[in-house]
Short mmCIF file of C-alpha atoms in Angstrom, two decimals:
data_model
loop_
_atom_site.label_atom_id
_atom_site.label_comp_id
_atom_site.label_asym_id
_atom_site.label_seq_id
_atom_site.Cartn_x
_atom_site.Cartn_y
_atom_site.Cartn_z
CA MET A 1 -23.46 -22.82 -8.02
CA SER A 2 -20.39 -24.26 -7.66
CA SER A 3 -18.37 -22.32 -3.85
CA TYR A 4 -15.04 -20.72 -3.63
CA THR A 5 -12.39 -20.20 -1.53
CA VAL A 6 -12.00 -17.73 0.91
CA ALA A 7 -9.74 -17.51 4.55
CA GLN A 8 -12.09 -14.89 7.02
CA VAL A 9 -10.85 -15.03 10.87
CA PRO A 10 -14.29 -15.58 12.20
CA ALA A 11 -14.08 -12.65 15.20
CA ALA A 12 -11.79 -9.76 16.46
CA GLY A 13 -8.00 -11.08 17.02
CA GLY A 14 -8.46 -14.43 15.77
CA SER A 15 -7.11 -16.85 13.54
CA PHE A 16 -7.50 -17.53 10.01
CA GLU A 17 -9.67 -20.47 9.28
CA ILE A 18 -10.52 -21.80 5.43
CA VAL A 19 -13.63 -22.78 3.73
CA GLU A 20 -15.79 -22.40 0.76
CA ARG A 21 -18.50 -20.74 0.33
CA ASP A 22 -21.12 -19.87 -2.32
CA ARG A 23 -19.37 -18.11 -6.49
CA PRO A 24 -21.92 -15.08 -6.41
CA HIS A 25 -22.33 -13.06 -8.73
CA PRO A 26 -21.58 -9.36 -9.46
CA GLY A 27 -24.21 -6.74 -9.22
CA PRO A 28 -24.80 -4.08 -11.78
CA GLY A 29 -21.48 -1.40 -11.28
CA HIS A 30 -19.43 -4.60 -9.79
CA VAL A 31 -17.14 -7.43 -11.64
CA ARG A 32 -17.02 -10.79 -10.12
CA ILE A 33 -11.86 -11.29 -10.19
CA ALA A 34 -11.02 -14.06 -9.53
CA VAL A 35 -7.50 -13.73 -7.77
CA GLU A 36 -4.51 -14.88 -8.85
CA ALA A 37 -2.66 -13.28 -5.70
CA CYS A 38 -3.14 -11.08 -2.73
CA GLY A 39 -0.12 -9.21 -0.69
CA VAL A 40 -0.74 -8.91 3.37
CA CYS A 41 -1.13 -5.73 3.90
CA HIS A 42 0.04 -4.62 8.03
CA SER A 43 -3.36 -2.52 7.71
CA ASP A 44 -5.16 -5.18 7.11
CA ALA A 45 -5.32 -6.20 11.00
CA PHE A 46 -7.41 -2.81 11.26
CA PHE A 47 -9.70 -4.99 10.53
CA VAL A 48 -8.90 -8.84 11.44
CA ASN A 49 -9.26 -6.96 15.42
CA ALA A 50 -12.00 -4.31 14.68
CA ALA A 51 -9.83 -2.01 15.07
CA VAL A 52 -11.91 1.08 12.66
CA PRO A 53 -15.58 1.10 13.36
CA GLY A 54 -18.48 -0.83 11.08
CA VAL A 55 -16.11 -3.93 10.77
CA ARG A 56 -18.55 -7.62 10.48
CA PHE A 57 -17.72 -10.91 11.10
CA PRO A 58 -16.23 -13.41 9.72
CA VAL A 59 -14.15 -11.06 8.23
CA VAL A 60 -12.56 -11.29 4.93
CA PRO A 61 -9.81 -9.10 4.98
CA GLY A 62 -6.48 -7.73 1.34
CA HIS A 63 -6.78 -5.53 0.07
CA GLU A 64 -4.10 -5.90 -3.03
CA ILE A 65 -5.78 -7.88 -5.05
CA ALA A 66 -5.24 -8.38 -8.54
CA GLY A 67 -7.00 -11.18 -11.39
CA ARG A 68 -8.64 -11.17 -14.54
CA ILE A 69 -12.54 -10.32 -14.89
CA GLU A 70 -14.22 -13.83 -14.65
CA GLU A 71 -18.08 -12.49 -14.81
CA LEU A 72 -19.64 -8.47 -16.02
CA GLY A 73 -22.07 -7.52 -13.51
CA GLU A 74 -24.84 -5.04 -15.94
CA GLY A 75 -23.81 -1.86 -16.76
CA THR A 76 -19.92 -2.21 -16.93
CA ARG A 77 -18.39 -3.27 -20.23
CA ASP A 78 -19.84 0.15 -21.51
CA LYS A 79 -17.41 1.06 -19.18
CA GLY A 80 -14.86 -1.26 -21.24
CA TRP A 81 -14.16 -3.89 -19.16
CA ARG A 82 -13.97 -7.35 -20.82
CA VAL A 83 -14.29 -10.88 -19.17
CA GLY A 84 -10.65 -11.93 -19.11
CA ASP A 85 -9.38 -7.86 -18.45
CA ARG A 86 -6.05 -8.48 -15.93
CA VAL A 87 -7.08 -6.40 -13.48
CA ALA A 88 -5.59 -5.03 -9.97
CA VAL A 89 -7.58 -3.26 -6.91
CA GLY A 90 -6.03 -1.59 -3.58
CA TRP A 91 -6.87 0.35 -0.83
CA PHE A 92 -9.02 1.99 -3.34
CA GLY A 93 -11.93 -0.05 -3.24
CA GLY A 94 -14.14 1.95 -5.25
CA SER A 95 -15.73 5.06 -4.29
CA CYS A 96 -19.64 6.30 -3.19
CA GLY A 97 -19.16 9.25 -5.73
CA HIS A 98 -21.70 11.70 -4.09
CA CYS A 99 -20.12 13.29 -0.54
CA THR A 100 -17.44 16.60 -1.09
CA PRO A 101 -14.42 14.89 -1.03
CA CYS A 102 -15.54 13.19 -4.54
CA ARG A 103 -18.12 15.77 -6.28
CA ARG A 104 -14.32 18.03 -5.50
CA GLY A 105 -13.28 14.92 -8.08
CA ASP A 106 -10.74 13.99 -4.83
CA PHE A 107 -12.09 10.61 -4.38
CA ILE A 108 -8.87 8.63 -1.99
CA VAL A 109 -10.34 10.91 0.77
CA CYS A 110 -13.49 9.52 0.21
CA GLU A 111 -16.30 10.37 2.97
CA ASN A 112 -17.12 6.44 2.15
CA LEU A 113 -13.95 5.19 0.97
CA LYS A 114 -15.11 1.02 0.43
CA VAL A 115 -11.38 -0.77 1.27
CA PRO A 116 -11.72 -4.33 0.27
CA GLY A 117 -11.32 -6.12 4.30
CA TRP A 118 -13.93 -3.61 5.45
CA ALA A 119 -16.30 -2.80 2.76
CA TYR A 120 -16.75 -6.22 1.27
CA ASP A 121 -14.52 -9.45 1.07
CA GLY A 122 -10.97 -9.10 0.73
CA GLY A 123 -8.72 -10.95 -1.48
CA PHE A 124 -7.67 -13.27 0.85
CA ALA A 125 -9.69 -15.91 -1.29
CA GLN A 126 -10.56 -17.43 -5.19
CA THR A 127 -13.15 -14.88 -5.79
CA VAL A 128 -13.96 -11.85 -5.71
CA VAL A 129 -16.60 -9.23 -5.75
CA ALA A 130 -15.95 -5.17 -6.43
CA PRO A 131 -16.79 -2.00 -7.59
CA VAL A 132 -15.50 -0.72 -12.08
CA ASP A 133 -14.34 2.68 -10.02
CA ALA A 134 -11.97 0.09 -8.52
CA LEU A 135 -10.32 -1.84 -10.60
CA ALA A 136 -6.97 -0.83 -12.69
CA ARG A 137 -5.70 -2.16 -15.43
CA ILE A 138 -2.15 -4.55 -14.80
CA PRO A 139 -0.31 -4.17 -18.17
CA GLU A 140 2.27 -6.29 -20.34
CA GLY A 141 5.37 -7.85 -18.26
CA LEU A 142 4.24 -8.02 -14.68
CA ALA A 143 3.26 -10.61 -13.02
CA ALA A 144 -0.18 -10.76 -10.67
CA THR A 145 2.30 -11.69 -7.81
CA ASP A 146 4.24 -8.47 -8.66
CA ALA A 147 0.35 -6.05 -9.43
CA GLY A 148 -0.73 -7.09 -6.03
CA PRO A 149 1.42 -5.40 -3.68
CA MET A 150 1.45 -2.02 -6.57
CA ALA A 151 -1.98 -1.63 -5.73
CA CYS A 152 -0.96 -0.52 -1.96
CA ALA A 153 2.25 -0.29 -0.94
CA GLY A 154 2.48 0.72 -4.24
CA VAL A 155 0.48 3.26 -4.97
CA THR A 156 1.30 4.67 -1.29
CA THR A 157 5.20 5.23 -1.70
CA PHE A 158 4.78 6.11 -5.47
CA ASN A 159 1.70 9.01 -4.17
CA GLY A 160 3.86 10.32 -1.62
CA LEU A 161 6.99 10.59 -3.64
CA ARG A 162 5.69 12.01 -6.90
CA ARG A 163 2.96 14.37 -5.08
CA SER A 164 6.20 15.39 -2.70
CA SER A 165 7.64 19.06 -3.12
CA GLY A 166 10.73 16.84 -3.73
CA ARG A 167 12.08 17.72 -7.43
CA PRO A 168 14.84 15.17 -9.25
CA GLY A 169 18.02 16.17 -7.72
CA ASP A 170 16.93 16.97 -4.07
CA LEU A 171 17.74 15.64 -1.48
CA VAL A 172 14.80 12.76 -0.24
CA ALA A 173 14.56 10.66 2.79
CA VAL A 174 12.94 7.20 3.49
CA LEU A 175 12.70 5.87 6.92
CA GLY A 176 12.05 2.44 7.28
CA ILE A 177 13.28 -0.20 4.71
CA GLY A 178 10.69 -2.95 5.27
CA GLY A 179 7.08 -3.82 3.31
CA LEU A 180 6.74 -0.02 2.04
CA GLY A 181 10.57 1.61 2.38
CA HIS A 182 11.66 -1.76 0.38
CA LEU A 183 9.54 0.02 -2.79
CA ALA A 184 10.17 4.21 -1.80
CA VAL A 185 13.57 3.37 -2.07
CA LYS A 186 13.25 2.03 -6.04
CA TYR A 187 10.67 5.45 -6.85
CA ALA A 188 13.10 7.71 -5.50
CA VAL A 189 16.05 6.80 -7.23
CA ALA A 190 14.28 6.20 -10.74
CA MET A 191 12.26 10.11 -9.95
CA GLY A 192 16.68 10.94 -9.81
CA PHE A 193 16.18 12.44 -6.52
CA GLU A 194 20.03 11.91 -4.53
CA THR A 195 18.58 8.61 -2.07
CA VAL A 196 18.89 8.58 1.78
CA ALA A 197 17.68 5.29 3.42
CA ILE A 198 17.22 5.41 7.21
CA ALA A 199 17.05 2.08 8.98
CA ARG A 200 18.07 -0.28 11.68
CA GLY A 201 21.72 -1.30 12.06
CA ALA A 202 24.63 -1.61 9.87
CA GLU A 203 23.85 -4.97 8.50
CA LYS A 204 20.92 -3.02 6.70
CA ALA A 205 22.90 -0.46 4.18
CA ASP A 206 24.17 -3.11 2.08
CA LEU A 207 20.21 -3.96 1.68
CA ALA A 208 20.25 -0.65 1.54
CA LYS A 209 23.17 -0.48 -1.65
CA ARG A 210 20.76 -2.72 -3.93
CA LEU A 211 17.94 -1.06 -3.51
CA GLY A 212 20.04 2.39 -5.26
CA ALA A 213 20.50 4.38 -2.50
CA HIS A 214 22.59 6.36 -2.26
CA HIS A 215 23.44 6.59 1.22
CA TYR A 216 23.22 4.98 4.02
CA VAL A 217 21.76 6.52 7.78
CA ASP A 218 21.71 3.97 10.52
CA SER A 219 18.98 4.38 13.07
CA THR A 220 20.87 2.60 16.21
CA SER A 221 24.65 4.78 15.64
CA GLY A 222 24.65 6.54 18.49
CA THR A 223 24.47 9.39 15.64
CA PRO A 224 21.00 11.01 16.02
CA VAL A 225 18.83 10.71 12.75
CA ALA A 226 18.52 14.68 11.91
CA ASP A 227 22.55 15.99 12.02
CA ALA A 228 22.80 12.93 10.17
CA LEU A 229 21.13 14.02 7.64
CA ARG A 230 22.08 17.18 7.52
CA SER A 231 25.36 16.21 7.29
CA LEU A 232 24.73 15.59 3.57
CA GLY A 233 22.98 19.57 3.24
CA GLY A 234 19.16 17.84 5.12
CA VAL A 235 17.04 16.15 3.41
CA LYS A 236 14.32 18.78 0.92
CA VAL A 237 11.47 15.65 1.88
CA LEU A 238 11.14 12.67 4.20
CA LEU A 239 8.95 9.45 3.34
CA ALA A 240 8.00 8.43 7.14
CA THR A 241 7.07 4.52 5.81
CA ALA A 242 7.26 3.01 9.32
CA GLY A 243 4.56 3.18 11.93
CA ASP A 244 6.81 4.13 14.67
CA SER A 245 6.18 7.39 15.99
CA ALA A 246 9.14 8.09 18.10
CA ALA A 247 11.53 7.71 15.13
CA ILE A 248 9.92 9.66 13.11
CA THR A 249 10.15 12.37 15.26
CA GLN A 250 13.67 11.92 15.23
CA THR A 251 13.69 13.06 11.16
CA VAL A 252 12.01 16.14 11.91
CA ASP A 253 15.36 19.14 12.30
CA GLY A 254 16.89 16.89 9.01
CA LEU A 255 14.40 18.55 7.04
CA THR A 256 15.48 21.88 5.06
CA PRO A 257 13.73 24.85 5.64
CA ARG A 258 10.57 24.25 3.44
CA GLY A 259 11.26 20.67 3.78
CA GLU A 260 8.39 18.63 4.01
CA LEU A 261 7.55 15.55 5.79
CA VAL A 262 5.14 12.65 4.34
CA VAL A 263 3.78 10.22 6.60
CA ILE A 264 2.64 6.49 5.13
CA GLY A 265 2.76 4.55 7.57
CA ALA A 266 0.28 3.87 10.91
CA SER A 267 0.28 3.87 14.72
CA ASP A 268 -1.64 5.07 17.25
CA GLU A 269 0.31 7.27 19.13
CA PRO A 270 1.68 10.65 18.56
CA LEU A 271 4.18 12.28 16.59
CA GLY A 272 6.86 14.20 18.89
CA ILE A 273 6.83 17.66 17.11
CA SER A 274 6.87 21.32 19.07
CA PRO A 275 5.13 24.61 16.70
CA VAL A 276 10.02 26.12 16.91
CA GLN A 277 10.81 23.33 15.32
CA LEU A 278 8.36 23.73 11.72
CA LEU A 279 7.83 28.24 12.06
CA MET A 280 10.95 28.70 12.53
CA THR A 281 12.00 26.93 8.63
CA GLY A 282 8.39 26.53 7.29
CA ARG A 283 8.48 22.64 7.72
CA VAL A 284 5.35 21.01 6.47
CA VAL A 285 3.75 17.33 8.08
CA ARG A 286 1.10 16.32 6.26
CA GLY A 287 -0.84 12.64 5.71
CA HIS A 288 -0.62 10.73 2.92
CA PRO A 289 -3.63 8.03 1.61
CA SER A 290 -2.61 4.97 -1.01
CA GLY A 291 -4.63 6.20 -3.96
CA THR A 292 -7.36 6.04 -6.96
CA ALA A 293 -7.65 3.45 -9.31
CA GLN A 294 -5.62 5.42 -11.95
CA ASP A 295 -2.21 6.00 -9.35
CA VAL A 296 -2.13 2.00 -9.14
CA ALA A 297 -2.74 1.49 -13.21
CA ASP A 298 0.46 4.82 -12.70
CA THR A 299 2.29 2.90 -10.33
CA MET A 300 2.78 -0.52 -12.30
CA ALA A 301 3.23 1.59 -15.29
CA PHE A 302 6.07 3.44 -13.84
CA SER A 303 7.20 0.11 -12.13
CA VAL A 304 7.39 -1.84 -15.61
CA LEU A 305 9.01 1.44 -17.15
CA HIS A 306 11.82 1.39 -14.96
CA GLY A 307 11.99 -2.39 -14.03
CA ILE A 308 10.75 -2.13 -9.94
CA ARG A 309 8.70 -5.31 -9.08
CA PRO A 310 8.82 -5.71 -4.33
CA MET A 311 10.46 -8.27 -2.81
CA THR A 312 8.41 -10.92 -2.15
CA GLU A 313 7.72 -14.32 -0.68
CA ILE A 314 4.61 -16.52 -2.22
CA VAL A 315 2.22 -18.88 0.18
CA PRO A 316 -0.64 -20.17 -0.66
CA LEU A 317 -3.99 -18.66 0.82
CA ASP A 318 -4.15 -22.01 2.98
CA ARG A 319 -1.10 -20.71 4.47
CA ALA A 320 -3.04 -17.47 5.18
CA ASP A 321 -1.97 -17.33 9.47
CA GLU A 322 1.01 -18.37 9.24
CA ALA A 323 1.75 -15.75 6.36
CA TYR A 324 -0.21 -13.04 8.62
CA ARG A 325 1.86 -13.93 11.56
CA ARG A 326 4.98 -13.23 10.14
CA MET A 327 3.92 -10.23 8.31
CA LEU A 328 3.47 -9.22 11.98
CA SER A 329 6.29 -9.77 13.12
CA GLY A 330 8.74 -8.31 10.72
CA GLY A 331 9.68 -11.73 9.44
CA ALA A 332 8.38 -10.70 6.25
CA ARG A 333 10.51 -10.17 3.35
CA PHE A 334 9.43 -8.23 1.85
CA ARG A 335 5.84 -8.40 1.40
CA MET A 336 3.60 -11.77 1.86
CA VAL A 337 1.90 -12.56 -1.29
CA LEU A 338 -0.96 -15.21 -1.04
CA THR A 339 -2.13 -17.12 -4.83
CA PRO A 340 -5.00 -19.13 -4.45
CA ALA A 341 -5.10 -22.98 -4.50
#
């Protein structure tokens, strides 16, 4: 059996090491993918630091995977997959199919969701074995280094906007212009929203404009963010991509009556929102998870149609630790992507 390379973390909070493993064969209902690219997501830190239950070490993170099928397990050909097919696998790495949410068809909130890097080895590797229901077909014209980030960062922002209460022409704001937010601004504009980008620092106004935003709010200007949003008429939807509970809290009073706060940026800190802020205006606050394999496929198709691509920094797999640390520092512009050596 031939070997392949992985970047793994041997113990909680440790550094990445490059090791060789025996190449596995996929079991029934699974395929083996030759990884061509894998994005580095902030959520990978949950697994590296054992911040969620059930993480087993050594751990191989990575849930923004793009590559080609190189071996089919039993039963996968019947589902339309062939060796050589280009596929992406994201946060949605498969579902159990039998819990109550799955039986209702709501697979992304499966009680036994199979996230790559948690339920099984992720894409910081030359090879990954994944369940067939996790596969999204990559369209022509989309490079693997662009497709990988769309399997998590892309689908989360795309889905968060298209499943919101916003309609074309509505004023919609994106909090944060980072790995998630830069894509969210592009999607919001392409969906026909009058788009507000919110970030820290006047220097990011030019970036917001390049991304297509119609308005920019500097959260450090001294004017409360909610006041700035109200001066524009108030926003129908605010997509919070920044994992900063204090910053999210400061936006709530900038929502219109029956406006919607959609939270996708992860933080352990509570939101400082009072019932009165919601009751008198009928505002809605909700969390939004990522998206299924079909949602990933929809995201990629929309991105090709509108010429949307992530802004990436591409580094080889053997520099995984460097890429991960750069992501954690906030220095990435805007998605670190690993490619196999």
